[in-house]
mmCIF file of C-alpha atoms and ligand atoms in Angstrom:
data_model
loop_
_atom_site.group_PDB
_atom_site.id
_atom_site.type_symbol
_atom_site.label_atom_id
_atom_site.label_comp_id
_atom_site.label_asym_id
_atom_site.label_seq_id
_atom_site.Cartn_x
_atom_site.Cartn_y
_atom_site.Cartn_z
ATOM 1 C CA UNK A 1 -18.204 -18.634 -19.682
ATOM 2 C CA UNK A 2 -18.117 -14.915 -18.963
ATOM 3 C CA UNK A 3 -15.005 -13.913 -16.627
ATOM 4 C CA UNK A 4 -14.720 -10.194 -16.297
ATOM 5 C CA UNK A 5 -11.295 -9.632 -15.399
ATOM 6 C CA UNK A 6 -10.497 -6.953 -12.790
ATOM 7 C CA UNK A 7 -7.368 -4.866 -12.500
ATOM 8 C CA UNK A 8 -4.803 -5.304 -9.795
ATOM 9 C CA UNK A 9 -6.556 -3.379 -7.124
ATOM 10 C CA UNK A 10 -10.403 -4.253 -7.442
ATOM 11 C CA UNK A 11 -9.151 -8.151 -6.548
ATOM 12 C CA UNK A 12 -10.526 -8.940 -3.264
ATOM 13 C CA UNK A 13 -7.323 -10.853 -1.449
ATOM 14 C CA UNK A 14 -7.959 -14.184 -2.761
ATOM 15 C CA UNK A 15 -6.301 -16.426 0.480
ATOM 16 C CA UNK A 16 -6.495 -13.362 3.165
ATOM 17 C CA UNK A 17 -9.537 -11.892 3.366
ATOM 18 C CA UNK A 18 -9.305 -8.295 5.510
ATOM 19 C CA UNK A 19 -9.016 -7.119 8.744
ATOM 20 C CA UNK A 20 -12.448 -6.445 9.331
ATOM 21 C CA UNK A 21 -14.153 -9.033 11.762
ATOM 22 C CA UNK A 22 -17.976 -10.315 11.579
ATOM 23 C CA UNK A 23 -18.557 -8.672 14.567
ATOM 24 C CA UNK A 24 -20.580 -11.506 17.017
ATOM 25 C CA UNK A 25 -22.573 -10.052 20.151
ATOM 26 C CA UNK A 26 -19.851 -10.456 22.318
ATOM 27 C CA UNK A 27 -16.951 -8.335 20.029
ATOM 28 C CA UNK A 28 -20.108 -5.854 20.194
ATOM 29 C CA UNK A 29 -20.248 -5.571 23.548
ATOM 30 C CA UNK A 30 -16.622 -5.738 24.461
ATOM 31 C CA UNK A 31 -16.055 -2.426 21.787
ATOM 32 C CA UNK A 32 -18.849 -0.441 23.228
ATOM 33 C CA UNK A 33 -17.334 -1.049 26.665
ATOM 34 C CA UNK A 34 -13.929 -0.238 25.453
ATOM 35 C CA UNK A 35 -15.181 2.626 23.583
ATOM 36 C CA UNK A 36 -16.196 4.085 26.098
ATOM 37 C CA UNK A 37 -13.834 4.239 28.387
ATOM 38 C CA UNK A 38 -12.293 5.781 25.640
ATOM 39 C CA UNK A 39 -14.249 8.271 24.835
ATOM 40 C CA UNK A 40 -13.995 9.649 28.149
ATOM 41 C CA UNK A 41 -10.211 10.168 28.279
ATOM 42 C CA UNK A 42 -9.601 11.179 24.720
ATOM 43 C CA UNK A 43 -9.096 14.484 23.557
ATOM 44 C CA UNK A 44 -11.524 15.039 20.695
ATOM 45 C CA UNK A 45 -9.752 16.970 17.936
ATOM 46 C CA UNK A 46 -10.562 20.345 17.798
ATOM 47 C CA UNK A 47 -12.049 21.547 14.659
ATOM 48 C CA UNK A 48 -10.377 24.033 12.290
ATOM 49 C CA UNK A 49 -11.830 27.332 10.365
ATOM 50 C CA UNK A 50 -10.109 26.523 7.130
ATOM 51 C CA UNK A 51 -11.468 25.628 3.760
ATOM 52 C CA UNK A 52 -7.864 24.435 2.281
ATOM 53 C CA UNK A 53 -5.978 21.732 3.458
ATOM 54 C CA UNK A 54 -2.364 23.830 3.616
ATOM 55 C CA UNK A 55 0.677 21.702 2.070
ATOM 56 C CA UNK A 56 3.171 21.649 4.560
ATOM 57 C CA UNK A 57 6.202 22.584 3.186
ATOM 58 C CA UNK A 58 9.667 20.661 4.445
ATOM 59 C CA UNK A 59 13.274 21.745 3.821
ATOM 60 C CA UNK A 60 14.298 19.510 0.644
ATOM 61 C CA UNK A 61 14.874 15.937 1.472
ATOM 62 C CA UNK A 62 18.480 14.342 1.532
ATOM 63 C CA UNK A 63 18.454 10.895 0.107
ATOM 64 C CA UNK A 64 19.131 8.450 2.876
ATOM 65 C CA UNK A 65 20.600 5.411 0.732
ATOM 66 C CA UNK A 66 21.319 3.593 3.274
ATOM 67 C CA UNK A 67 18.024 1.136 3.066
ATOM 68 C CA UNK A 68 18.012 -0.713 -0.158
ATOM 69 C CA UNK A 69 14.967 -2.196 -2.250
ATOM 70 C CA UNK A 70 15.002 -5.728 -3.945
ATOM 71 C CA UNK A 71 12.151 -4.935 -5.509
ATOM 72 C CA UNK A 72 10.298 -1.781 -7.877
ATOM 73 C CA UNK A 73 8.952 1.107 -6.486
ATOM 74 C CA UNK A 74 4.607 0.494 -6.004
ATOM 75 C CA UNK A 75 3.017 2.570 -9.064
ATOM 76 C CA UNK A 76 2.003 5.953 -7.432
ATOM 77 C CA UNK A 77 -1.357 5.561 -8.440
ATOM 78 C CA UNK A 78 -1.659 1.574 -7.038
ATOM 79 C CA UNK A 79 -0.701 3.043 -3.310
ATOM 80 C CA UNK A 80 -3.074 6.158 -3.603
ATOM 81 C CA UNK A 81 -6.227 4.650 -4.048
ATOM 82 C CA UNK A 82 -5.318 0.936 -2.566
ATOM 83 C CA UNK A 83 -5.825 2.194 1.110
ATOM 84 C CA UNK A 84 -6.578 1.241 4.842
ATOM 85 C CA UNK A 85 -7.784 3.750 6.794
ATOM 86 C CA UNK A 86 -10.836 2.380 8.819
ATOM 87 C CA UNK A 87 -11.657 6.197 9.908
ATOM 88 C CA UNK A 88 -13.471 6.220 6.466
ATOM 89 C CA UNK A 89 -14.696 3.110 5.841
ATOM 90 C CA UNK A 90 -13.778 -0.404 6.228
ATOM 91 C CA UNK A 91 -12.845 -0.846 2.372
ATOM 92 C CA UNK A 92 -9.971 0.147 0.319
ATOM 93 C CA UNK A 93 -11.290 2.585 -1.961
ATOM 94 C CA UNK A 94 -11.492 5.508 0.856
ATOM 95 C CA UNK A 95 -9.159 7.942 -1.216
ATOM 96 C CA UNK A 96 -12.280 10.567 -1.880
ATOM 97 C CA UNK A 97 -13.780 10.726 0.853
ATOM 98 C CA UNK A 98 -10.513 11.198 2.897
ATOM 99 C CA UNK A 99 -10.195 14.688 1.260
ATOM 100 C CA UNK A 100 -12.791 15.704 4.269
ATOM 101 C CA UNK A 101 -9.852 15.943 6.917
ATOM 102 C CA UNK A 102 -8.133 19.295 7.273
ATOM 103 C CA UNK A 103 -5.014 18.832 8.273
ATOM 104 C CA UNK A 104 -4.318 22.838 8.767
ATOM 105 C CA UNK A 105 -3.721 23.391 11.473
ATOM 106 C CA UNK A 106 -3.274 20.348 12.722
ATOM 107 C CA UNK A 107 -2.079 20.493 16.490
ATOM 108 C CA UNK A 108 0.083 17.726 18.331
ATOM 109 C CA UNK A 109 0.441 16.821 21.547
ATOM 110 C CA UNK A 110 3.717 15.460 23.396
ATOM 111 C CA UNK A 111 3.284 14.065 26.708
ATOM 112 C CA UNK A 112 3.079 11.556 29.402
ATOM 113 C CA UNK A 113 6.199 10.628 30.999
ATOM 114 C CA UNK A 114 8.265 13.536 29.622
ATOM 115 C CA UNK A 115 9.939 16.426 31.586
ATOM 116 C CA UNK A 116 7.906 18.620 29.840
ATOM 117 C CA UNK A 117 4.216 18.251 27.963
ATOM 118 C CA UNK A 118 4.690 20.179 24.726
ATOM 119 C CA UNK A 119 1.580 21.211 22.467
ATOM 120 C CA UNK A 120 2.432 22.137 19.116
ATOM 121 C CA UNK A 121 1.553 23.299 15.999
ATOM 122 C CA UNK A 122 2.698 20.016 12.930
ATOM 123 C CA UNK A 123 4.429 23.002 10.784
ATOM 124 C CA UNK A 124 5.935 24.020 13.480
ATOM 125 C CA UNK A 125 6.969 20.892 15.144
ATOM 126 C CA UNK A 126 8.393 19.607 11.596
ATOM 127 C CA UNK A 127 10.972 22.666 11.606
ATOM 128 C CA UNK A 128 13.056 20.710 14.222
ATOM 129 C CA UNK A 129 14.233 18.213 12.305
ATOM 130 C CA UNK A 130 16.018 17.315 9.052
ATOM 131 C CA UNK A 131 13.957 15.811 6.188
ATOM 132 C CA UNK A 132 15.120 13.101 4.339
ATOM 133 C CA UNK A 133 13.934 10.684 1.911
ATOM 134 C CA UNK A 134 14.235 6.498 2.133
ATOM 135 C CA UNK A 135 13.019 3.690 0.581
ATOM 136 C CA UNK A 136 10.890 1.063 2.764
ATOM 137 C CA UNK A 137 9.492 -2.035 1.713
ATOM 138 C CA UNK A 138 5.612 -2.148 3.445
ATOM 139 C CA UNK A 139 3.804 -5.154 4.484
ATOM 140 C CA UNK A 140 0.091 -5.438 5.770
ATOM 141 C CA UNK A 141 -1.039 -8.257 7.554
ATOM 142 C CA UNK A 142 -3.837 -9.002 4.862
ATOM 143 C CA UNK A 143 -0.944 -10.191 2.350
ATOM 144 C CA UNK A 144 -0.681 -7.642 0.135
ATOM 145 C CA UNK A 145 3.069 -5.639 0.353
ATOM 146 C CA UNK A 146 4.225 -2.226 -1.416
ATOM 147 C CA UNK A 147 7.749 -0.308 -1.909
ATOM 148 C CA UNK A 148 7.961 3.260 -1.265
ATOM 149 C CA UNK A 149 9.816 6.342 -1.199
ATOM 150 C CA UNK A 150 9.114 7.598 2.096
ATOM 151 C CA UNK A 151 9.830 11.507 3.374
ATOM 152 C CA UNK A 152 10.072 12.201 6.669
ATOM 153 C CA UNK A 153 12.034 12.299 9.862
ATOM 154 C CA UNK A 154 13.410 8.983 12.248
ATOM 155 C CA UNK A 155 11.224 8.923 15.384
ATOM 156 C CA UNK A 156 13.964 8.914 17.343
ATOM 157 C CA UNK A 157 14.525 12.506 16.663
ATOM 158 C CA UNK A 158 11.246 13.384 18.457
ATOM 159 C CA UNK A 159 11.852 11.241 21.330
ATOM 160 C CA UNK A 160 14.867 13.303 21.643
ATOM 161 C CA UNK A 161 13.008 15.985 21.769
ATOM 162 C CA UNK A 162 10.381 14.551 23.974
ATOM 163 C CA UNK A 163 12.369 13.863 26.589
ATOM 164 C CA UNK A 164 11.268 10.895 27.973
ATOM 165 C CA UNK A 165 11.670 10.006 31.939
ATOM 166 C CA UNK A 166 13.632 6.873 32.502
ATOM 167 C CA UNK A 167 10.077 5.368 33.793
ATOM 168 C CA UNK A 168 8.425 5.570 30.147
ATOM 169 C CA UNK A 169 8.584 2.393 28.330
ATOM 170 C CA UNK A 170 6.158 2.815 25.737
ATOM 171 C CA UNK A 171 5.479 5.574 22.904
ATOM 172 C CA UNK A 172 1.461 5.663 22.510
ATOM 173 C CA UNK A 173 -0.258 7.243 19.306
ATOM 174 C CA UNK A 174 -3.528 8.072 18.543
ATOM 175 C CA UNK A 175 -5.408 8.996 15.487
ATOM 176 C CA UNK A 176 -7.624 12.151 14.969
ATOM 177 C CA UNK A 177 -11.247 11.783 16.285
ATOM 178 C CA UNK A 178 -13.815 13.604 14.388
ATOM 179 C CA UNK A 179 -16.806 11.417 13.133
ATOM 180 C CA UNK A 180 -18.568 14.098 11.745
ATOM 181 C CA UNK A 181 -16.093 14.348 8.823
ATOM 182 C CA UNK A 182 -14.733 10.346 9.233
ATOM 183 C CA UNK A 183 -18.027 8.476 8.860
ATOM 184 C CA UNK A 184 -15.811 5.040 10.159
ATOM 185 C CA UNK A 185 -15.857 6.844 13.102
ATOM 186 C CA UNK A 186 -19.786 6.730 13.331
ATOM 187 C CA UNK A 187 -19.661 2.792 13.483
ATOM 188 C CA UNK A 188 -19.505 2.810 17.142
ATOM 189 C CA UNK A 189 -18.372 -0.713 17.740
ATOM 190 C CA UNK A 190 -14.769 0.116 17.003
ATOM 191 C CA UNK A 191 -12.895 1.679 19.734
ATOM 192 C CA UNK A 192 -11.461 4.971 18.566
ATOM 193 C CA UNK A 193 -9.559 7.030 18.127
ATOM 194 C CA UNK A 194 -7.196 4.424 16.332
ATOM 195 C CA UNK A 195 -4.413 3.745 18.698
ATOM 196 C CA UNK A 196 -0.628 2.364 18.491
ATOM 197 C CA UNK A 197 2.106 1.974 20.633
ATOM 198 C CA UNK A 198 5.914 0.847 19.977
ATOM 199 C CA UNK A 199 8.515 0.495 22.952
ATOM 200 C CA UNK A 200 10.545 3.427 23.709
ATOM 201 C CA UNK A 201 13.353 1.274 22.102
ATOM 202 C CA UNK A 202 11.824 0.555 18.894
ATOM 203 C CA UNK A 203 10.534 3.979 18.985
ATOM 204 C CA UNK A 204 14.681 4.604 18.619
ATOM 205 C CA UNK A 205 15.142 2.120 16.667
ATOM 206 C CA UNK A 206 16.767 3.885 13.273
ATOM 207 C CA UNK A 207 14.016 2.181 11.063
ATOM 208 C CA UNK A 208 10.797 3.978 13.048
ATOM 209 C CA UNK A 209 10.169 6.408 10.673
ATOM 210 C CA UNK A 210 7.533 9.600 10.809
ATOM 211 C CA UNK A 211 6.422 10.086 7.132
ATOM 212 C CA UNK A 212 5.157 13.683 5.882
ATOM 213 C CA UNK A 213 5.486 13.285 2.850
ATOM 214 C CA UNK A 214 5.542 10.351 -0.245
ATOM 215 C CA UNK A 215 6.710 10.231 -3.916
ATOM 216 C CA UNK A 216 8.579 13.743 -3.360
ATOM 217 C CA UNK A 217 5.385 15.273 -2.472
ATOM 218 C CA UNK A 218 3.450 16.605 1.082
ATOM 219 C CA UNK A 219 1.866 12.553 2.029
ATOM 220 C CA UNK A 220 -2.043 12.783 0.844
ATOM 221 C CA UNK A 221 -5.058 12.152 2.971
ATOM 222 C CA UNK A 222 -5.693 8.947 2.183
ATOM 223 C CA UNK A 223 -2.203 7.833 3.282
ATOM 224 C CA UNK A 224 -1.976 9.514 6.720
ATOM 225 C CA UNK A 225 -1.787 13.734 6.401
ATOM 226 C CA UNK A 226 -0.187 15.374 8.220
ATOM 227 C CA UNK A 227 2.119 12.660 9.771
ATOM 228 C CA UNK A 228 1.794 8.971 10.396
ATOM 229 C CA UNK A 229 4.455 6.337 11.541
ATOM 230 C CA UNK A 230 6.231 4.090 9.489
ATOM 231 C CA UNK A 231 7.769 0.686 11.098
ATOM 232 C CA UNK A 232 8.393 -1.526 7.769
ATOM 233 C CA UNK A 233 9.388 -4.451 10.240
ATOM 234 C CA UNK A 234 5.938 -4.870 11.390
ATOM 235 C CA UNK A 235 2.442 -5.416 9.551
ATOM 236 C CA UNK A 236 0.981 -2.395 8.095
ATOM 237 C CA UNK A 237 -1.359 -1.775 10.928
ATOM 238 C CA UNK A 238 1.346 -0.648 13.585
ATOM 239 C CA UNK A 239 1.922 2.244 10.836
ATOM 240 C CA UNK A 240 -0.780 4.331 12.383
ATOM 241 C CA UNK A 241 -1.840 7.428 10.108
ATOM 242 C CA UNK A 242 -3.200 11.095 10.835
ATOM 243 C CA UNK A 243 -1.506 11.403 14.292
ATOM 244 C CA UNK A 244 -2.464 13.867 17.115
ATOM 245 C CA UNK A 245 -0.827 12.492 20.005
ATOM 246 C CA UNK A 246 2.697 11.102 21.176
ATOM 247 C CA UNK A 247 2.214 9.792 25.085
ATOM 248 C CA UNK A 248 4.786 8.092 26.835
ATOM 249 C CA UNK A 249 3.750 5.559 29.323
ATOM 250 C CA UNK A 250 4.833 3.128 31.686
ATOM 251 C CA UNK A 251 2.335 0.403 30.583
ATOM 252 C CA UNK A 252 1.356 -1.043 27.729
ATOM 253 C CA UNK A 253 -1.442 -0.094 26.295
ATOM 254 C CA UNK A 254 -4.481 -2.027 24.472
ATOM 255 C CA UNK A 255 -4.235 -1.142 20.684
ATOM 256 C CA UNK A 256 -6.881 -1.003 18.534
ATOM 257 C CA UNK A 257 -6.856 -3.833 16.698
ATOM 258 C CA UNK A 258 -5.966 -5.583 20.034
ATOM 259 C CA UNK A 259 -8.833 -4.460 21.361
ATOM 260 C CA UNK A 260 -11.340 -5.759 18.771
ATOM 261 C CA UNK A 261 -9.587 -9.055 17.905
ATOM 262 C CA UNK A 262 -6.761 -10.214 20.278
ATOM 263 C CA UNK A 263 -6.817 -13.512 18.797
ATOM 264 C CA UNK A 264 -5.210 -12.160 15.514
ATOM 265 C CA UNK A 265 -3.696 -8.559 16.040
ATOM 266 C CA UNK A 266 -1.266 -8.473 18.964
ATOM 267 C CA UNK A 267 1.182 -5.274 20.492
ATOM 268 C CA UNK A 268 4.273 -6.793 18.355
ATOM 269 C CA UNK A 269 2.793 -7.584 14.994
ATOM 270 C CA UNK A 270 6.466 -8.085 13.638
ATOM 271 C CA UNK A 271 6.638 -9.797 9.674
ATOM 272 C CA UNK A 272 7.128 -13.495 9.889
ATOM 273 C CA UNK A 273 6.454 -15.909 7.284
ATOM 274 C CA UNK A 274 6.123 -18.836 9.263
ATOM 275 C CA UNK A 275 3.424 -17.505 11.871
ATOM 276 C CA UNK A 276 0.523 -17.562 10.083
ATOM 277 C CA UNK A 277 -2.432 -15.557 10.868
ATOM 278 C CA UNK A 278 -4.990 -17.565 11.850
ATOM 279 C CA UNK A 279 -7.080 -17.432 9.267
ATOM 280 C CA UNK A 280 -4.412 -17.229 6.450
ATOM 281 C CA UNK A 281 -0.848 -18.219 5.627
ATOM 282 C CA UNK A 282 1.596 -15.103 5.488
ATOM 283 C CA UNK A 283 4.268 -17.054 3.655
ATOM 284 C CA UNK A 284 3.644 -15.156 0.378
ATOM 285 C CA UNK A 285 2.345 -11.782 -0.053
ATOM 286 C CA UNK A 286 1.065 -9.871 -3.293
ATOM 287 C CA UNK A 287 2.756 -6.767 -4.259
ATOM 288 C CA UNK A 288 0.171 -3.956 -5.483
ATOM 289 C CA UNK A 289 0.103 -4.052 -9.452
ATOM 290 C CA UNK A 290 1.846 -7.880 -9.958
ATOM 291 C CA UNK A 291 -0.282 -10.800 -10.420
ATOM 292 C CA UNK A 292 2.677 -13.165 -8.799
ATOM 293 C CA UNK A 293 3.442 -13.424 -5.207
ATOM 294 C CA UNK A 294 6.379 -13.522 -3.741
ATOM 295 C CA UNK A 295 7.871 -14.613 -0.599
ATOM 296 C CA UNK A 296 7.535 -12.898 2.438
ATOM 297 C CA UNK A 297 10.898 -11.961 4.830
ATOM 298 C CA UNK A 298 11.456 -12.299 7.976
ATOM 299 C CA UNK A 299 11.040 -9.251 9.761
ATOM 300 C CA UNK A 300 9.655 -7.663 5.848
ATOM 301 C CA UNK A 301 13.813 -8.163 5.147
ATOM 302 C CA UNK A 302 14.734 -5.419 8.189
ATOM 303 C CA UNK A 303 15.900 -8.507 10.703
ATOM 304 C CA UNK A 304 19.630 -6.896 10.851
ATOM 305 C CA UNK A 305 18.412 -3.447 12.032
ATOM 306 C CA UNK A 306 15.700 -5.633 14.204
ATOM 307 C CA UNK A 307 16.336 -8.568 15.410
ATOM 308 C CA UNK A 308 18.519 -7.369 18.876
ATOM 309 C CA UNK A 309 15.331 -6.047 20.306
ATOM 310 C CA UNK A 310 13.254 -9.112 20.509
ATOM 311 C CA UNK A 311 16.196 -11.395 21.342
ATOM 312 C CA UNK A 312 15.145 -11.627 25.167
ATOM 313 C CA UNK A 313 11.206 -11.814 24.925
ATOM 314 C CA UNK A 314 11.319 -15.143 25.130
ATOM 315 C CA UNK A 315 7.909 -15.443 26.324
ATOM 316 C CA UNK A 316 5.983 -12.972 24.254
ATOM 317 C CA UNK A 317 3.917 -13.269 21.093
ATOM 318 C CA UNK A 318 6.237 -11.054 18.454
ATOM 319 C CA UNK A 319 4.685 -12.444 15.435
ATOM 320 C CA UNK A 320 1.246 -11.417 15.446
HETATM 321 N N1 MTE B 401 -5.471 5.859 11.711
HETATM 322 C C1 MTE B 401 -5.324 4.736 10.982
HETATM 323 N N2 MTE B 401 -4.075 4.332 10.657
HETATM 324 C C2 MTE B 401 -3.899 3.219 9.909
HETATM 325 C C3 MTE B 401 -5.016 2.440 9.493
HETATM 326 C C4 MTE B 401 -6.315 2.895 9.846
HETATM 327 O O1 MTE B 401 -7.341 2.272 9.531
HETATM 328 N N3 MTE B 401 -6.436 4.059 10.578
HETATM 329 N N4 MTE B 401 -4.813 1.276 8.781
HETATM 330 C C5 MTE B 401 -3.493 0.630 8.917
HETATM 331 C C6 MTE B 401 -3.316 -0.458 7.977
HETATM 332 S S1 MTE B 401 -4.148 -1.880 8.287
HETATM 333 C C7 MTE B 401 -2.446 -0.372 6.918
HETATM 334 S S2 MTE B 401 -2.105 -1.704 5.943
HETATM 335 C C8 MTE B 401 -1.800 0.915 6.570
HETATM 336 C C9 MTE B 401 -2.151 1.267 5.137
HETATM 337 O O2 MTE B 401 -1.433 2.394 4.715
HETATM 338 P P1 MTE B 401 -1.672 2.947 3.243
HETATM 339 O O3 MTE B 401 -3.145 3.109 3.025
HETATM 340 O O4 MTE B 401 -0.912 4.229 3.189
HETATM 341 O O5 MTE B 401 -1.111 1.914 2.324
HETATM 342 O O6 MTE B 401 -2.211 1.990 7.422
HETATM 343 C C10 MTE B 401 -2.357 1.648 8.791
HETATM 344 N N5 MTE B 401 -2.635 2.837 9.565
HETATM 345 MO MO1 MO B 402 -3.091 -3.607 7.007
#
């Protein structure tokens, strides 16, 4: 008998398949309806003369030790071509063809419930705040987990500077929207841009992180350039990439993933081994580049930072 064995990263999850859904008629119908409603309130991203993706430079990093690993550091190369990032395809080998995006310039927008709406330039947003560099352990929801040395800024900082109103509850973000370059974006079903939200309070939570850059480097494409969010608490999908806009809101708002399958992605999406998805156990979870699983923690390991947030939602779904 013939086996051809496959490195770490051509395995297809063996017990969790993906995120991707079969679509039926009805999920067809529901994301063109969605989408377009969306379509009509979304900003389209505006599209940029340059040839060269810019590095964005950021004032050296301080080591923030203060978040501890119990496990190695993913190989570079495993989390650099291992990727989600439905904008260009719904497979993992999307590093390539996410070179496309220019992500100079690469303007943000701040606004919703704020006391003032503030459009910026990313370089020149990123010179408010103070770099620094922290470990994070990273789970997705299809059962496969990394460690990595994040660079960035806490989230918090730019609520700060946000301003909220005491009204705004919830910090929405949305992707970049450009199918001409992302050809995800040309399978219509899905309802894009990609979208996430957080609470204002886990938005300040000290763990909400805003990642720029990875492995001492500017972050690449294929991991979320210029910016993308960072909650290691939650499953991989909250940690929404390539972000144009921060809106603060009064009502929750239907994700993306909530909006194709509500039966298994929900707003909280928080790591818990004992709520499994339903259609596959998330007591165990493969790190990128080791052929044994290990257990999964509560909360991805982060329930002391956590855990006081969710203590009176009695009544809502956290774990999915
Ligand atoms: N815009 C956008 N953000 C996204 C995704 C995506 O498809 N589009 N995928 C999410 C999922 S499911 C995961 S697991 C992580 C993967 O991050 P990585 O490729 O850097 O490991 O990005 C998240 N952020
Ligand atoms: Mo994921």
């Amino acid at each position: 008998m013939l086996i051809r064995s496959k490195r770490g990263w051509e395995l297809p999850e063996s017990d969790a398949t993906d995120e991707r859904i079969f679509h039926s008629r009805r999920n067809l119908i529901k994301g063109l309806a969605s989408g377009a409603v969306l379509a009509a309130s979304m900003p389209v991203f505006g599209k940029t003369t340059e040839n060269e993706n810019l590095n964005y430079s950021f004032s050296v990093p301080v080591k923030n030790n203060r978040y501890k690993l119990d496990r190695e550091l993913t190989p570079h190369k495993l989390a650099t071509t291992y990727n989600n990032f439905y904008e260009f395809g719904s497979h993992k080998q999307i590093s390539a063809d996410a070179q496309k995006l220019k992500t100079h310039p690469w303007m943000i927008t701040i606004d919703g419930l704020v006391e003032e709406k503030i459009k910026i330039n990313a370089h020149e947003l990123f010179k408010h705040f103070n770099f620094e560099e922290r470990v994070y352990r990273f789970r997705c929801v299809e059962a496969w987990s990394m460690a990595l040395p994040w660079i960035g800024f806490p989230l918090a900082e730019l609520v700060k500077m946000a301003k909220p109103t005491s009204d705004a509850k919830y910090l929405v973000m949305r992707s970049f929207q450009d199918p001409k370059i992302a050809s995800g974006q040309r399978q219509f079903w899905y309802p894009w841009p990609y979208l996430e939200a957080l609470t204002v309070a886990e938005a300040k939570n000290e763990l909400a992180f805003i990642a720029t850059g990875v492995y001492g480097k500017p972050i690449p494409n294929q991991m979320g350039a210029p910016l993308r969010l960072v909650v290691p608490w939650k499953y991989g999908f909250k940690s929404i990439k390539s972000i144009i806009s921060f809106t603060f809101t009064k009502i929750r708002p239907k994700t993306f993933w909530e909006t194709i399958q509500p039966a298994e992605y929900g707003f909280w999406a928080n790591v818990n081994p004992l709520v499994s998805h339903p259609r596959w156990s998330q007591k165990t979870e493969r790190p990128l580049g080791k052929t044994t699983r290990i257990k999964t923690l509560l909360y991805n390991g982060y329930e002391e930072y956590v855990a006081y947030m969710y203590k009176n939602l009695v009544t809502e779904n956290l774990f999915r």
